[in-house]
C-alpha atoms as a PDB file:
ATOM      1  CA  GLU A   1     230.431 153.309 -42.803  1.00  0.00           C
ATOM      2  CA  THR A   2     231.424 152.995 -46.453  1.00  0.00           C
ATOM      3  CA  LEU A   3     229.681 149.638 -46.723  1.00  0.00           C
ATOM      4  CA  LEU A   4     226.571 150.934 -44.996  1.00  0.00           C
ATOM      5  CA  TRP A   5     226.358 153.868 -47.410  1.00  0.00           C
ATOM      6  CA  ARG A   6     226.217 151.401 -50.304  1.00  0.00           C
ATOM      7  CA  VAL A   7     223.259 149.648 -48.704  1.00  0.00           C
ATOM      8  CA  ALA A   8     221.570 152.938 -47.817  1.00  0.00           C
ATOM      9  CA  GLY A   9     220.932 153.521 -51.498  1.00  0.00           C
ATOM     10  CA  ALA A  10     219.225 150.164 -51.904  1.00  0.00           C
ATOM     11  CA  THR A  11     215.790 150.002 -53.480  1.00  0.00           C
ATOM     12  CA  ASP A  12     214.685 147.477 -50.858  1.00  0.00           C
ATOM     13  CA  ALA A  13     212.956 149.499 -48.131  1.00  0.00           C
ATOM     14  CA  ILE A  14     213.965 147.278 -45.239  1.00  0.00           C
ATOM     15  CA  GLN A  15     217.627 147.297 -46.265  1.00  0.00           C
ATOM     16  CA  ALA A  16     217.642 151.082 -46.633  1.00  0.00           C
ATOM     17  CA  VAL A  17     216.033 151.675 -43.231  1.00  0.00           C
ATOM     18  CA  MET A  18     218.401 149.211 -41.556  1.00  0.00           C
ATOM     19  CA  ALA A  19     221.399 150.879 -43.228  1.00  0.00           C
ATOM     20  CA  TYR A  20     220.486 154.349 -41.942  1.00  0.00           C
ATOM     21  CA  SER A  21     219.747 152.959 -38.478  1.00  0.00           C
ATOM     22  CA  ASN A  22     223.137 151.236 -38.453  1.00  0.00           C
ATOM     23  CA  LEU A  23     224.823 154.426 -39.650  1.00  0.00           C
ATOM     24  CA  SER A  24     223.156 156.177 -36.715  1.00  0.00           C
ATOM     25  CA  ALA A  25     224.400 153.500 -34.303  1.00  0.00           C
ATOM     26  CA  ALA A  26     227.927 153.800 -35.719  1.00  0.00           C
ATOM     27  CA  ALA A  27     227.845 157.577 -35.251  1.00  0.00           C
ATOM     28  CA  LEU A  28     226.682 157.120 -31.663  1.00  0.00           C
ATOM     29  CA  GLY A  29     229.610 154.758 -31.141  1.00  0.00           C
ATOM     30  CA  ILE A  30     232.100 157.512 -32.024  1.00  0.00           C
ATOM     31  CA  LYS A  31     230.046 160.151 -30.134  1.00  0.00           C
ATOM     32  CA  ASP A  32     229.096 162.061 -33.270  1.00  0.00           C
ATOM     33  CA  ASN A  33     225.618 162.680 -31.926  1.00  0.00           C
ATOM     34  CA  ALA A  34     224.584 165.274 -34.496  1.00  0.00           C
ATOM     35  CA  ARG A  35     225.198 162.871 -37.364  1.00  0.00           C
ATOM     36  CA  ALA A  36     223.572 160.061 -35.390  1.00  0.00           C
ATOM     37  CA  ALA A  37     220.413 162.142 -35.121  1.00  0.00           C
ATOM     38  CA  GLU A  38     220.539 163.009 -38.829  1.00  0.00           C
ATOM     39  CA  TYR A  39     220.823 159.355 -39.869  1.00  0.00           C
ATOM     40  CA  ALA A  40     218.130 158.258 -37.418  1.00  0.00           C
ATOM     41  CA  ARG A  41     215.687 160.882 -38.712  1.00  0.00           C
ATOM     42  CA  ARG A  42     216.316 159.687 -42.269  1.00  0.00           C
ATOM     43  CA  ALA A  43     215.671 156.077 -41.186  1.00  0.00           C
ATOM     44  CA  ILE A  44     212.403 157.137 -39.536  1.00  0.00           C
ATOM     45  CA  GLU A  45     211.359 159.066 -42.636  1.00  0.00           C
ATOM     46  CA  LEU A  46     211.989 156.048 -44.894  1.00  0.00           C
ATOM     47  CA  ALA A  47     210.328 153.635 -42.477  1.00  0.00           C
ATOM     48  CA  GLU A  48     207.187 155.739 -42.164  1.00  0.00           C
ATOM     49  CA  ARG A  49     207.028 156.155 -45.937  1.00  0.00           C
ATOM     50  CA  ASP A  50     207.885 152.655 -47.142  1.00  0.00           C
ATOM     51  CA  LEU A  51     207.197 150.147 -44.325  1.00  0.00           C
ATOM     52  CA  PRO A  52     203.941 148.978 -42.760  1.00  0.00           C
ATOM     53  CA  GLY A  53     202.728 151.131 -39.882  1.00  0.00           C
ATOM     54  CA  ARG A  54     204.408 150.691 -36.485  1.00  0.00           C
ATOM     55  CA  HIS A  55     207.135 148.439 -37.887  1.00  0.00           C
ATOM     56  CA  PRO A  56     209.835 147.231 -35.430  1.00  0.00           C
ATOM     57  CA  LEU A  57     212.532 148.863 -37.576  1.00  0.00           C
ATOM     58  CA  THR A  58     210.857 152.217 -36.985  1.00  0.00           C
ATOM     59  CA  ALA A  59     211.322 151.584 -33.263  1.00  0.00           C
ATOM     60  CA  VAL A  60     215.034 150.902 -33.778  1.00  0.00           C
ATOM     61  CA  ALA A  61     215.467 154.246 -35.525  1.00  0.00           C
ATOM     62  CA  LEU A  62     213.407 156.059 -32.887  1.00  0.00           C
ATOM     63  CA  ASN A  63     215.527 154.527 -30.127  1.00  0.00           C
ATOM     64  CA  ASN A  64     218.712 155.686 -31.883  1.00  0.00           C
ATOM     65  CA  LEU A  65     217.270 159.172 -32.270  1.00  0.00           C
ATOM     66  CA  ALA A  66     216.370 159.206 -28.576  1.00  0.00           C
ATOM     67  CA  GLN A  67     219.958 158.323 -27.681  1.00  0.00           C
ATOM     68  CA  ALA A  68     221.329 161.063 -29.927  1.00  0.00           C
ATOM     69  CA  CYS A  69     218.920 163.640 -28.480  1.00  0.00           C
ATOM     70  CA  ARG A  70     219.787 162.573 -24.939  1.00  0.00           C
ATOM     71  CA  PHE A  71     223.504 163.014 -25.498  1.00  0.00           C
ATOM     72  CA  GLN A  72     222.900 166.450 -27.043  1.00  0.00           C
ATOM     73  CA  GLY A  73     220.853 167.606 -24.071  1.00  0.00           C
ATOM     74  CA  GLN A  74     217.543 167.565 -25.970  1.00  0.00           C
ATOM     75  CA  TYR A  75     215.793 165.867 -23.090  1.00  0.00           C
ATOM     76  CA  LEU A  76     212.140 166.427 -23.952  1.00  0.00           C
ATOM     77  CA  GLU A  77     212.507 164.939 -27.415  1.00  0.00           C
ATOM     78  CA  ALA A  78     214.701 162.126 -26.088  1.00  0.00           C
ATOM     79  CA  GLU A  79     212.025 160.962 -23.659  1.00  0.00           C
ATOM     80  CA  ARG A  80     209.294 161.246 -26.276  1.00  0.00           C
ATOM     81  CA  ARG A  81     211.285 159.186 -28.790  1.00  0.00           C
ATOM     82  CA  TYR A  82     212.164 156.515 -26.210  1.00  0.00           C
ATOM     83  CA  ARG A  83     208.497 156.130 -25.360  1.00  0.00           C
ATOM     84  CA  GLU A  84     207.474 155.967 -29.023  1.00  0.00           C
ATOM     85  CA  ALA A  85     210.039 153.233 -29.677  1.00  0.00           C
ATOM     86  CA  ILE A  86     208.959 151.162 -26.680  1.00  0.00           C
ATOM     87  CA  ALA A  87     205.276 151.463 -27.637  1.00  0.00           C
ATOM     88  CA  ILE A  88     205.962 150.238 -31.176  1.00  0.00           C
ATOM     89  CA  TRP A  89     208.055 147.296 -29.967  1.00  0.00           C
ATOM     90  CA  GLU A  90     205.320 146.346 -27.499  1.00  0.00           C
ATOM     91  CA  ASP A  91     202.634 146.501 -30.192  1.00  0.00           C
ATOM     92  CA  ALA A  92     204.666 144.672 -32.816  1.00  0.00           C
ATOM     93  CA  LEU A  93     206.540 142.103 -30.724  1.00  0.00           C
ATOM     94  CA  GLY A  94     204.744 141.838 -27.385  1.00  0.00           C
ATOM     95  CA  ALA A  95     205.472 143.342 -23.986  1.00  0.00           C
ATOM     96  CA  GLY A  96     207.813 140.505 -23.010  1.00  0.00           C
ATOM     97  CA  HIS A  97     210.141 140.741 -26.033  1.00  0.00           C
ATOM     98  CA  PRO A  98     213.870 141.417 -25.438  1.00  0.00           C
ATOM     99  CA  ASP A  99     213.769 144.441 -27.745  1.00  0.00           C
ATOM    100  CA  VAL A 100     211.240 145.987 -25.354  1.00  0.00           C
ATOM    101  CA  ALA A 101     213.722 145.389 -22.526  1.00  0.00           C
ATOM    102  CA  ARG A 102     216.419 147.099 -24.578  1.00  0.00           C
ATOM    103  CA  GLY A 103     214.295 150.202 -25.006  1.00  0.00           C
ATOM    104  CA  ILE A 104     213.246 150.164 -21.361  1.00  0.00           C
ATOM    105  CA  MET A 105     216.873 150.001 -20.213  1.00  0.00           C
ATOM    106  CA  ASN A 106     217.770 153.036 -22.303  1.00  0.00           C
ATOM    107  CA  LEU A 107     214.842 154.991 -20.875  1.00  0.00           C
ATOM    108  CA  ALA A 108     215.802 153.838 -17.360  1.00  0.00           C
ATOM    109  CA  GLY A 109     219.363 155.069 -17.887  1.00  0.00           C
ATOM    110  CA  PHE A 110     218.006 158.404 -19.056  1.00  0.00           C
ATOM    111  CA  TYR A 111     215.807 158.693 -15.966  1.00  0.00           C
ATOM    112  CA  HIS A 112     218.712 157.763 -13.683  1.00  0.00           C
ATOM    113  CA  GLU A 113     220.902 160.466 -15.224  1.00  0.00           C
ATOM    114  CA  ARG A 114     218.118 163.003 -14.715  1.00  0.00           C
ATOM    115  CA  GLY A 115     217.616 162.032 -11.061  1.00  0.00           C
ATOM    116  CA  ARG A 116     214.205 160.458 -11.674  1.00  0.00           C
ATOM    117  CA  GLU A 117     215.054 157.443  -9.564  1.00  0.00           C
ATOM    118  CA  ALA A 118     211.573 156.022  -8.929  1.00  0.00           C
ATOM    119  CA  GLY A 119     210.936 155.728 -12.664  1.00  0.00           C
ATOM    120  CA  ALA A 120     214.397 154.286 -13.287  1.00  0.00           C
ATOM    121  CA  GLU A 121     213.915 151.691 -10.536  1.00  0.00           C
ATOM    122  CA  ASP A 122     210.663 150.399 -12.025  1.00  0.00           C
ATOM    123  CA  LEU A 123     212.073 150.259 -15.537  1.00  0.00           C
ATOM    124  CA  TYR A 124     215.331 148.477 -14.674  1.00  0.00           C
ATOM    125  CA  LEU A 125     213.396 145.884 -12.693  1.00  0.00           C
ATOM    126  CA  ARG A 126     210.965 145.362 -15.555  1.00  0.00           C
ATOM    127  CA  ALA A 127     213.803 144.977 -18.070  1.00  0.00           C
ATOM    128  CA  ALA A 128     215.628 142.483 -15.844  1.00  0.00           C
ATOM    129  CA  VAL A 129     212.500 140.347 -15.469  1.00  0.00           C
ATOM    130  CA  ILE A 130     211.897 140.291 -19.237  1.00  0.00           C
ATOM    131  CA  LEU A 131     215.489 139.269 -19.976  1.00  0.00           C
ATOM    132  CA  GLU A 132     215.601 136.637 -17.243  1.00  0.00           C
ATOM    133  CA  ARG A 133     212.361 135.061 -18.425  1.00  0.00           C
ATOM    134  CA  THR A 134     213.696 134.941 -21.979  1.00  0.00           C
ATOM    135  CA  PHE A 135     217.345 133.968 -21.480  1.00  0.00           C
ATOM    136  CA  GLY A 136     217.769 132.909 -17.840  1.00  0.00           C
ATOM    137  CA  LYS A 137     218.976 134.673 -14.698  1.00  0.00           C
ATOM    138  CA  GLY A 138     222.648 134.595 -15.647  1.00  0.00           C
ATOM    139  CA  TYR A 139     222.095 136.419 -18.922  1.00  0.00           C
ATOM    140  CA  ALA A 140     224.626 139.214 -19.351  1.00  0.00           C
ATOM    141  CA  TRP A 141     222.229 142.101 -19.964  1.00  0.00           C
ATOM    142  CA  ALA A 142     219.933 140.960 -17.162  1.00  0.00           C
ATOM    143  CA  LEU A 143     222.929 141.258 -14.831  1.00  0.00           C
ATOM    144  CA  VAL A 144     223.614 144.728 -16.213  1.00  0.00           C
ATOM    145  CA  ALA A 145     219.996 145.753 -15.591  1.00  0.00           C
ATOM    146  CA  ARG A 146     220.097 144.550 -11.988  1.00  0.00           C
ATOM    147  CA  ASN A 147     223.486 146.173 -11.362  1.00  0.00           C
ATOM    148  CA  GLU A 148     222.133 149.479 -12.648  1.00  0.00           C
ATOM    149  CA  LEU A 149     219.118 148.953 -10.415  1.00  0.00           C
ATOM    150  CA  ALA A 150     221.546 148.693  -7.494  1.00  0.00           C
ATOM    151  CA  ASP A 151     223.013 152.055  -8.449  1.00  0.00           C
ATOM    152  CA  VAL A 152     219.517 153.551  -8.483  1.00  0.00           C
ATOM    153  CA  LEU A 153     218.968 152.195  -4.975  1.00  0.00           C
ATOM    154  CA  ARG A 154     222.262 153.842  -3.951  1.00  0.00           C
ATOM    155  CA  ALA A 155     221.034 157.142  -5.335  1.00  0.00           C
ATOM    156  CA  GLU A 156     217.863 156.699  -3.276  1.00  0.00           C
ATOM    157  CA  ARG A 157     220.094 156.137  -0.215  1.00  0.00           C
ATOM    158  CA  ARG A 158     218.793 152.611   0.261  1.00  0.00           C
ATOM    159  CA  PHE A 159     222.332 151.513   0.974  1.00  0.00           C
ATOM    160  CA  THR A 160     221.715 148.044   2.471  1.00  0.00           C
ATOM    161  CA  GLU A 161     219.588 146.936  -0.492  1.00  0.00           C
ATOM    162  CA  ALA A 162     221.977 148.553  -2.942  1.00  0.00           C
ATOM    163  CA  GLU A 163     225.053 146.833  -1.514  1.00  0.00           C
ATOM    164  CA  LYS A 164     223.444 143.403  -1.418  1.00  0.00           C
ATOM    165  CA  LEU A 165     222.338 143.627  -5.041  1.00  0.00           C
ATOM    166  CA  SER A 166     225.545 145.284  -6.197  1.00  0.00           C
ATOM    167  CA  ARG A 167     227.804 142.659  -4.637  1.00  0.00           C
ATOM    168  CA  THR A 168     225.714 139.789  -6.024  1.00  0.00           C
ATOM    169  CA  THR A 169     225.586 141.100  -9.566  1.00  0.00           C
ATOM    170  CA  LEU A 170     229.213 142.236  -9.566  1.00  0.00           C
ATOM    171  CA  SER A 171     230.356 138.767  -8.523  1.00  0.00           C
ATOM    172  CA  GLN A 172     228.372 137.193 -11.358  1.00  0.00           C
ATOM    173  CA  MET A 173     229.647 139.734 -13.855  1.00  0.00           C
ATOM    174  CA  GLU A 174     233.253 139.137 -12.831  1.00  0.00           C
ATOM    175  CA  SER A 175     232.740 135.451 -13.633  1.00  0.00           C
ATOM    176  CA  ALA A 176     230.942 136.103 -16.918  1.00  0.00           C
ATOM    177  CA  PHE A 177     232.874 139.050 -18.395  1.00  0.00           C
ATOM    178  CA  GLY A 178     236.496 139.743 -19.195  1.00  0.00           C
ATOM    179  CA  GLU A 179     238.380 142.377 -17.216  1.00  0.00           C
ATOM    180  CA  ASP A 180     238.298 144.771 -20.186  1.00  0.00           C
ATOM    181  CA  ASP A 181     234.533 144.475 -20.737  1.00  0.00           C
ATOM    182  CA  PRO A 182     233.022 147.976 -20.377  1.00  0.00           C
ATOM    183  CA  ARG A 183     229.947 146.512 -18.697  1.00  0.00           C
ATOM    184  CA  LEU A 184     232.136 145.178 -15.899  1.00  0.00           C
ATOM    185  CA  GLY A 185     233.939 148.510 -15.731  1.00  0.00           C
ATOM    186  CA  ARG A 186     230.622 150.281 -15.272  1.00  0.00           C
ATOM    187  CA  ALA A 187     229.611 147.833 -12.506  1.00  0.00           C
ATOM    188  CA  LEU A 188     232.906 148.464 -10.707  1.00  0.00           C
ATOM    189  CA  GLU A 189     232.345 152.214 -10.942  1.00  0.00           C
ATOM    190  CA  ASN A 190     228.872 151.769  -9.463  1.00  0.00           C
ATOM    191  CA  TYR A 191     230.234 149.733  -6.559  1.00  0.00           C
ATOM    192  CA  ALA A 192     233.073 152.174  -5.915  1.00  0.00           C
ATOM    193  CA  ARG A 193     230.539 155.005  -5.806  1.00  0.00           C
ATOM    194  CA  LEU A 194     228.517 153.096  -3.219  1.00  0.00           C
ATOM    195  CA  LEU A 195     231.606 152.456  -1.077  1.00  0.00           C
ATOM    196  CA  ALA A 196     232.609 156.109  -1.222  1.00  0.00           C
ATOM    197  CA  GLN A 197     229.131 157.281  -0.320  1.00  0.00           C
ATOM    198  CA  THR A 198     229.066 154.972   2.710  1.00  0.00           C
ATOM    199  CA  ASN A 199     232.390 156.277   4.077  1.00  0.00           C
ATOM    200  CA  ARG A 200     234.679 153.506   2.864  1.00  0.00           C
ATOM    201  CA  ALA A 201     237.080 155.611   0.843  1.00  0.00           C
ATOM    202  CA  ALA A 202     240.024 153.205   1.026  1.00  0.00           C
ATOM    203  CA  GLN A 203     237.965 150.324  -0.342  1.00  0.00           C
ATOM    204  CA  ALA A 204     236.455 152.584  -2.986  1.00  0.00           C
ATOM    205  CA  LYS A 205     239.936 153.617  -4.152  1.00  0.00           C
ATOM    206  CA  LYS A 206     240.917 149.964  -4.671  1.00  0.00           C
ATOM    207  CA  VAL A 207     237.823 149.305  -6.742  1.00  0.00           C
ATOM    208  CA  TRP A 208     238.345 152.482  -8.786  1.00  0.00           C
ATOM    209  CA  ALA A 209     241.919 151.324  -9.474  1.00  0.00           C
ATOM    210  CA  ARG A 210     240.579 148.227 -11.233  1.00  0.00           C
ATOM    211  CA  THR A 211     238.682 150.412 -13.696  1.00  0.00           C
ATOM    212  CA  LEU A 212     241.897 152.195 -14.692  1.00  0.00           C
ATOM    213  CA  ARG A 213     243.883 149.145 -15.722  1.00  0.00           C
END
């Protein structure tokens, strides 16, 4: 944070916007969502003042602000900021760019939390396709997108589809990630939730135990 503050005072516009965006990301990482929002708003202000219109760095700051608003329960603004960020990335970088997938995954996660499963399903699938086309089907974040899609299917009570996709992606993630990787931990939680919801409590307990190591 100390180093980022030095850069935040830079006269170069791009460096200053990036510094405030990174300060926002750092605040999100320690769950200081109020400060994250403050830094993100400053990054947006600088970007809109000093950078060309609809610059990709503006989208980064908007996405950070959306995350901060989401975690503070400011849901209307969160959705609006997610959509603004995605639109800028699409205009600036193209609809198939990985940064678009990043924004789409965040919006999908927001929808899933809010019980808007149809929207989350479409977005996770779209993000997975973008990432697989760019990096290949075994790409880590593509696996995450498809595993989260499986959890959406579980929430929609499409248990057969959910289990098939969950087991496939979890197996690949176990091969690709270390046991302490939070992405694997999240996938295990998703699978345990599916087992519990389909009356397999004993199996669910074993999977939950792996997340507590």
